[in-house]
Coordinates of C-alpha atoms and ligand atoms in Angstrom, one line a residue:
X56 CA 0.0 0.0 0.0
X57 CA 1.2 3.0 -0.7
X58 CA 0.5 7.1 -0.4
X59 CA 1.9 10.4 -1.5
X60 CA 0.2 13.5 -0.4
X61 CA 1.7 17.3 -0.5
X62 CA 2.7 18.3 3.2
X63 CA 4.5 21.0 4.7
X64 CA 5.6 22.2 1.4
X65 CA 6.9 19.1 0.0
X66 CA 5.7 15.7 -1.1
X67 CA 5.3 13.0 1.6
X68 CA 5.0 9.1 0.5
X69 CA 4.3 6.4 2.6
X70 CA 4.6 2.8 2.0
X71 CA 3.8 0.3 4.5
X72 CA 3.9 -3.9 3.7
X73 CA 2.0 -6.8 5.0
X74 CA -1.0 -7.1 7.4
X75 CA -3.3 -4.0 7.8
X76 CA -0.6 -1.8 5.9
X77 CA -4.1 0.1 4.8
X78 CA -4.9 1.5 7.8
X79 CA -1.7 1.9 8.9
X80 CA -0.8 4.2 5.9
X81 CA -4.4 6.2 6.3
X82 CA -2.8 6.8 9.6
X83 CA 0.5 8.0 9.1
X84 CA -0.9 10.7 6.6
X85 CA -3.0 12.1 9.0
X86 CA -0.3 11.7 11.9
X87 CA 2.0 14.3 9.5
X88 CA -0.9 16.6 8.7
X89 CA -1.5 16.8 12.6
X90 CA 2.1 17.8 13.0
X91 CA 1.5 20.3 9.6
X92 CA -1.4 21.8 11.6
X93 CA 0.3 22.1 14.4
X94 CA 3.8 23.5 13.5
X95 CA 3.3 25.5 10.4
X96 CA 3.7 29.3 10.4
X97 CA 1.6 29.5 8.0
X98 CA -1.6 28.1 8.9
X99 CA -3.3 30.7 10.8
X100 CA -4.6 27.9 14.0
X101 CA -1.4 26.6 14.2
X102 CA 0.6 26.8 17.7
X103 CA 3.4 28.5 15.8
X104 CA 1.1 30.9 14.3
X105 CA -0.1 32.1 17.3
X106 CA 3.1 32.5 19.1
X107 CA 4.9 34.7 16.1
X108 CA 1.7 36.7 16.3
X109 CA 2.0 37.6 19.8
X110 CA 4.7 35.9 21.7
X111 CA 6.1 39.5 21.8
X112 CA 3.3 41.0 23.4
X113 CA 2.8 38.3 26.4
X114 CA 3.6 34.9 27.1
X115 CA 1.8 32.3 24.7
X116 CA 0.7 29.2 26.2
X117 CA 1.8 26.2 24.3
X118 CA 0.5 23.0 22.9
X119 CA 3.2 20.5 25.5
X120 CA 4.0 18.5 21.9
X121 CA 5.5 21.8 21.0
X122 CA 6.8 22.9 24.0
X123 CA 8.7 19.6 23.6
X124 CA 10.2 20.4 20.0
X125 CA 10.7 23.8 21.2
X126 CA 13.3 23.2 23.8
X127 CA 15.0 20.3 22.0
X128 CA 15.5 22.7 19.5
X129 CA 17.0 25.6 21.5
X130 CA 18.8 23.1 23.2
X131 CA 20.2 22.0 19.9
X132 CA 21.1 25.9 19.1
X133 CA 23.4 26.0 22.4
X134 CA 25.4 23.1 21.4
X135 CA 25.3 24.2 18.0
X136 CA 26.7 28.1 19.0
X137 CA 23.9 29.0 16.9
X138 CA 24.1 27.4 13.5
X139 CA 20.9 26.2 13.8
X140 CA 18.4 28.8 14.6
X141 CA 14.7 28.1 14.3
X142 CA 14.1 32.0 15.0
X143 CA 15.2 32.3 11.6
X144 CA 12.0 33.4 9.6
X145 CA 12.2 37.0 9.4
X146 CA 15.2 36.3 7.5
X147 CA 13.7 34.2 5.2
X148 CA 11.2 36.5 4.8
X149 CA 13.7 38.8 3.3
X150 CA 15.5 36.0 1.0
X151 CA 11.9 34.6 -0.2
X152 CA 13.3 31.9 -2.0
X153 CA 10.0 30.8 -2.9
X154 CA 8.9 33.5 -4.9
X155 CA 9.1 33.0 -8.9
X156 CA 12.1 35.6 -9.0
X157 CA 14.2 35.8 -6.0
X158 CA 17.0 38.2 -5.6
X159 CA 19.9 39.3 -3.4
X160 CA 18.4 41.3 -0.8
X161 CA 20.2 44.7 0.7
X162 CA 22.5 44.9 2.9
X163 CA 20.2 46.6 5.1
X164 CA 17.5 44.6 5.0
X165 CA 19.6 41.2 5.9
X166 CA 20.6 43.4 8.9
X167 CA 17.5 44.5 9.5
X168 CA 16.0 40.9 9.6
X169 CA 18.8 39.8 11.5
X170 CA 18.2 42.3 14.1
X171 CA 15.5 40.4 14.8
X172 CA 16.7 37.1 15.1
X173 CA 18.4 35.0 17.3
X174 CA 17.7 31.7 19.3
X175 CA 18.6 33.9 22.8
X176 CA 15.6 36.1 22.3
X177 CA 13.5 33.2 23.0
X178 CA 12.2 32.6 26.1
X179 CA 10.7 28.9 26.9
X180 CA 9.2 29.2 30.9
X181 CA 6.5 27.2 32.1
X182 CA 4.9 25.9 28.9
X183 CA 4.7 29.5 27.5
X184 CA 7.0 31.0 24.7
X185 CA 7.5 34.5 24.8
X186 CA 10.2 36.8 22.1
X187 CA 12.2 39.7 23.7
X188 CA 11.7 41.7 20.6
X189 CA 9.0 42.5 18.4
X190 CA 8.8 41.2 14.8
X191 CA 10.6 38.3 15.8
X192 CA 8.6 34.5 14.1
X193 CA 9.7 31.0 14.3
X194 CA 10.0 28.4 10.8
X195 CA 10.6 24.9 12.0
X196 CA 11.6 24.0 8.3
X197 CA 15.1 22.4 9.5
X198 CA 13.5 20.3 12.1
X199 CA 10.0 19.3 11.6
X200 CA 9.8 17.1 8.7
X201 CA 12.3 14.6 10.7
X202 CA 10.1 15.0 13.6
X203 CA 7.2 13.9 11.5
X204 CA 9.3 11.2 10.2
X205 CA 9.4 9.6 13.7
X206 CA 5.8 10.5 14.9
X207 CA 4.8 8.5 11.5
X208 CA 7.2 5.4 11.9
X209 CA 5.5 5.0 15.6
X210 CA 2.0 5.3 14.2
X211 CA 2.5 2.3 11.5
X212 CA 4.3 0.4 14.2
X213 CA 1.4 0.8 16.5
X214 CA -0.6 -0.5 13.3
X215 CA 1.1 -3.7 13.5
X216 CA 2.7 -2.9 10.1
X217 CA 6.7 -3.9 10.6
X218 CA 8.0 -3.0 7.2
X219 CA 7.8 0.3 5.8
X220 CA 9.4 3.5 4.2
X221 CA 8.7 7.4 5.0
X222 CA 9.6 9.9 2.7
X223 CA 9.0 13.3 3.6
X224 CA 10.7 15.5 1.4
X225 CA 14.0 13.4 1.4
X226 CA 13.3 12.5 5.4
X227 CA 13.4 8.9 5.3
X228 CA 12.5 6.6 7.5
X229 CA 12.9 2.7 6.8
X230 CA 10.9 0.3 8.9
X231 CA 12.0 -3.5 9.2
X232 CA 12.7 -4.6 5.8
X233 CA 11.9 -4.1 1.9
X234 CA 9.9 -6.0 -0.3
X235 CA 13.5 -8.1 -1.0
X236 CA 13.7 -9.6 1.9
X237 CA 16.6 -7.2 3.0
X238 CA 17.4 -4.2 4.7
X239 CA 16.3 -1.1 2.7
X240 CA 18.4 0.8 0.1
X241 CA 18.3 4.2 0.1
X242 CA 19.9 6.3 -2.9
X243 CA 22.3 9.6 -1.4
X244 CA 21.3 11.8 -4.2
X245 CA 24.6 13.0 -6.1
X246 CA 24.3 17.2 -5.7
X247 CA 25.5 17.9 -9.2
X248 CA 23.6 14.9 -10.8
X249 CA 20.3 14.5 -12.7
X250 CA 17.5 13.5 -9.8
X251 CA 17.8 9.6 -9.3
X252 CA 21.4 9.4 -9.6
X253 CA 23.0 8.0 -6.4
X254 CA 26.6 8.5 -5.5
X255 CA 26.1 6.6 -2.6
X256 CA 23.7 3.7 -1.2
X257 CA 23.2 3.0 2.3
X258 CA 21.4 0.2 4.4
X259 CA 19.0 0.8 7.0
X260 CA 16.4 -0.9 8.8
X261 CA 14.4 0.8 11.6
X262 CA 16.7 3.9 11.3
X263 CA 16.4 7.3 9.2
X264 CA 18.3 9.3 7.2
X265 CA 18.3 12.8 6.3
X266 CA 20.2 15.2 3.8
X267 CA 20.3 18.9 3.9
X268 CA 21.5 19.9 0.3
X269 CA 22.1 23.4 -1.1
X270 CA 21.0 22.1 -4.7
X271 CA 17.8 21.2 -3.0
X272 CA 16.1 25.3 -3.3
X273 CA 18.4 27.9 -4.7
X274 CA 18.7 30.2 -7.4
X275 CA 21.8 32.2 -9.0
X276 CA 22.7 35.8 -9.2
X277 CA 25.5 37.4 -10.9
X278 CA 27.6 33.8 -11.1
X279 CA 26.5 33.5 -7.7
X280 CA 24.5 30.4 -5.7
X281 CA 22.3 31.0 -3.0
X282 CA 20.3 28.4 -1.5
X283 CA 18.1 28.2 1.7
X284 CA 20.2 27.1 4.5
X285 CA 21.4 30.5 5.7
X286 CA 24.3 31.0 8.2
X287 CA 22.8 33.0 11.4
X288 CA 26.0 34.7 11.7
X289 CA 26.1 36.5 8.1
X290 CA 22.3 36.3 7.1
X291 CA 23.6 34.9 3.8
X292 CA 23.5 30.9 2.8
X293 CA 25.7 28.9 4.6
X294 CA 29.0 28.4 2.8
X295 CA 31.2 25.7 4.7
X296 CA 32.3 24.3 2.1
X297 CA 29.3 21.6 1.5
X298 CA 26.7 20.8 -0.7
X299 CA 25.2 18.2 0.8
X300 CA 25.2 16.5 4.5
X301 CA 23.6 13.2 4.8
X302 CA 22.8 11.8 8.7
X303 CA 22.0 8.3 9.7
X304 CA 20.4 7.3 13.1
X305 CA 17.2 6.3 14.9
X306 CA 15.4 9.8 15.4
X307 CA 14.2 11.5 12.1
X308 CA 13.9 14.6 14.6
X309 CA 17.5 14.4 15.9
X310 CA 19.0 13.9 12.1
X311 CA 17.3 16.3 10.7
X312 CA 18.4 19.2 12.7
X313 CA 21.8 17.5 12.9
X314 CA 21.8 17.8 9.0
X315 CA 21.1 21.2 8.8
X316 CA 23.4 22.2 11.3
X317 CA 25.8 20.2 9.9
X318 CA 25.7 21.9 6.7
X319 CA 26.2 25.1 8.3
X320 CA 29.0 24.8 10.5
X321 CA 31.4 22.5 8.0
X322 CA 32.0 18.9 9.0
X323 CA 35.0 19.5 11.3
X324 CA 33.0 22.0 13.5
X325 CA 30.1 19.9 13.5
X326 CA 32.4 16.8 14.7
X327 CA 33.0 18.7 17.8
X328 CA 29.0 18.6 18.9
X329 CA 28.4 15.5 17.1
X330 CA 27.8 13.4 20.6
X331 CA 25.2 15.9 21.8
X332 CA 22.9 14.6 19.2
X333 CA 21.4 11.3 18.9
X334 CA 22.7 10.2 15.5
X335 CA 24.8 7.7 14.4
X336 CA 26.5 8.5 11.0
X337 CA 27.1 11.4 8.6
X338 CA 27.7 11.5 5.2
X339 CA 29.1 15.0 4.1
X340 CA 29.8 15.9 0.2
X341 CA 32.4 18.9 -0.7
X342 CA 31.9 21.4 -3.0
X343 CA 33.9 18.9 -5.7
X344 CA 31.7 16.8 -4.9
X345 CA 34.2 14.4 -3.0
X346 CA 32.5 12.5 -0.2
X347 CA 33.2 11.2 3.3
X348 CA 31.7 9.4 6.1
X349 CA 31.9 10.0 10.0
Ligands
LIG201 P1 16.8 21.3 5.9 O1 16.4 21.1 4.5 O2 16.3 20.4 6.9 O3 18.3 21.5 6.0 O4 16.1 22.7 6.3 C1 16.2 23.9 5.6 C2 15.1 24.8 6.1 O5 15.3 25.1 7.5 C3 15.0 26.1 5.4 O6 14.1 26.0 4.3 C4 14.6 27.0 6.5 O7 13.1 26.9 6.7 C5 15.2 26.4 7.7 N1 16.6 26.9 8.0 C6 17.4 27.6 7.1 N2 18.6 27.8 7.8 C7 18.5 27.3 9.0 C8 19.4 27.3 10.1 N3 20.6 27.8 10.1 N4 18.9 26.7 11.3 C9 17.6 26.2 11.3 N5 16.8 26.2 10.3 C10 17.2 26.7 9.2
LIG202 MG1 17.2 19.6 8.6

């Protein structure tokens, strides 16, 4: 049985094998539309919604799911010095890579947005958020897919389905085994290849793995690539040298910020935190495209 649906701005398939894998499916889709409603900025009931409108004003009372993701993910900022910043919106606000022509935004307004970031103007206290400074928002884009990821894995699980694979938007998360009789494959998409070509397989079997690539959303200007994983520090995309950082372990959650941080900081940096996350492996690909694992 399988599904595809469009979620949090990407396309989420679900497979799931054997007894009940139906139901178990149905379930998992509306497990990751829970999470959409819940987490995204954009949907006017969601938790996150409410807090960027006015967390400024007065503490926002928060769903405890949330307030769970929440501190994980400041958490993960601190061990991270900051390369991985889910106060990060009104800087992609300014860059709006989404829209049909992005450009280079001034000097001024990066520093204007950036003004109003920043992971320690965040204030997590009792199950309420609360920003130090007006204008500030939240985008959970680097972390939420993987977080779905695992919230869907336990839902098929609880199904009685044992093998399975998640895709959300390149979150993967493999369940038991593959039709095969084997551990699943999963293809490491080669950055400067057509879509499909692998420069890489890897194994897994009740794990995940998650890439943060720069040839994922970007766009050129004057010669120049700039893609959507921005560096806190400059407001501009993250130039550490990769293009792509692939992470392997049991939390979709964990990985997925772990990626995006990753990418940001440059694999020797991010070998210094490594431990503080709950991953197992990374996979990180150089701007020749020359690869290595950790
Ligand atoms: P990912 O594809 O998981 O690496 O996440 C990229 C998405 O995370 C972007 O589209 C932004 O929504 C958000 N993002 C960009 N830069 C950062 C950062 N430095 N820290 C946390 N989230 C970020
Ligand atoms: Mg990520």
């Amino acid at each position: 049985m399988s599904r595809t649906v469009m979620v949090m701005d990407t396309v989420a398939t679900i497979e799931c094998y054997g007894d009940n894998a139906k139901e178990a499916c149905d379930k998992a889709i509306s497990e990751i539309q829970r999470i959409e409603l819940l987490f995204s900025p954009w949907i006017e009931t969601s938790e996150i919604y409410k807090i960027n409108k006015t967390a400024h004003l007065s503490p926002v009372k928060t769903d405890p799911e949330v307030f769970k993701v929440l501190e994980r993910c400041i958490e993960v900022s601190e061990i991270t010095g900051g390369a991985f910043d889910i106060t990060l919106k009104p800087l992609k606000d300014v860059w709006n890579m989404k829209s049909e022509s992005p450009k280079v935004p001034s000097k001024e307004e990066i520093d204007e947005a950036l003004s109003i970031c920043g992971y320690e103007n965040l204030v997590l206290k009792d199950g309420c958020v609360s920003f130090k400074k007006e204008g500030m928002a939240l985008d959970l884009g680097g972390a939420v897919k993987g977080y779905a990821a695992d919230r869907a894995a336990e839902v098929i699980k609880k199904a009685g389905v044992k093998n399975a694979l998640i895709d959300i938007g390149g979150n993967v998360y493999a369940l038991g085994e593959s039709p095969k009789k084997r551990e699943w494959k999963i293809g490491l998409q080669h950055p400067a290849k057509d879509r499909g070509e692998y420069f890489e397989t890897i194994e897994l079997s009740d794990k995940t793995c998650v890439t943060s690539g720069s040839y994922e959303r970007y766009f050129e200007q004057d010669g120049k690539v700039y893609h959507h994983i921005m560096d806190p520090k400059t407001g501009y995309s993250a130039d550490s040298g990769l293009v792509s950082v692939s992470v392997v372990g049991k939390s979709s959650f964990e990985a997925d910020m772990a990626s995006t941080a990753a990418f940001v900081m440059g694999q020797e940096k991010f070998l210094e935190v490594k431990d503080d996350f709950d991953i197992e492996t990374f996979i990180a690909v150089d701007k020749t495209n020359n690869w290595k694992r950790y």
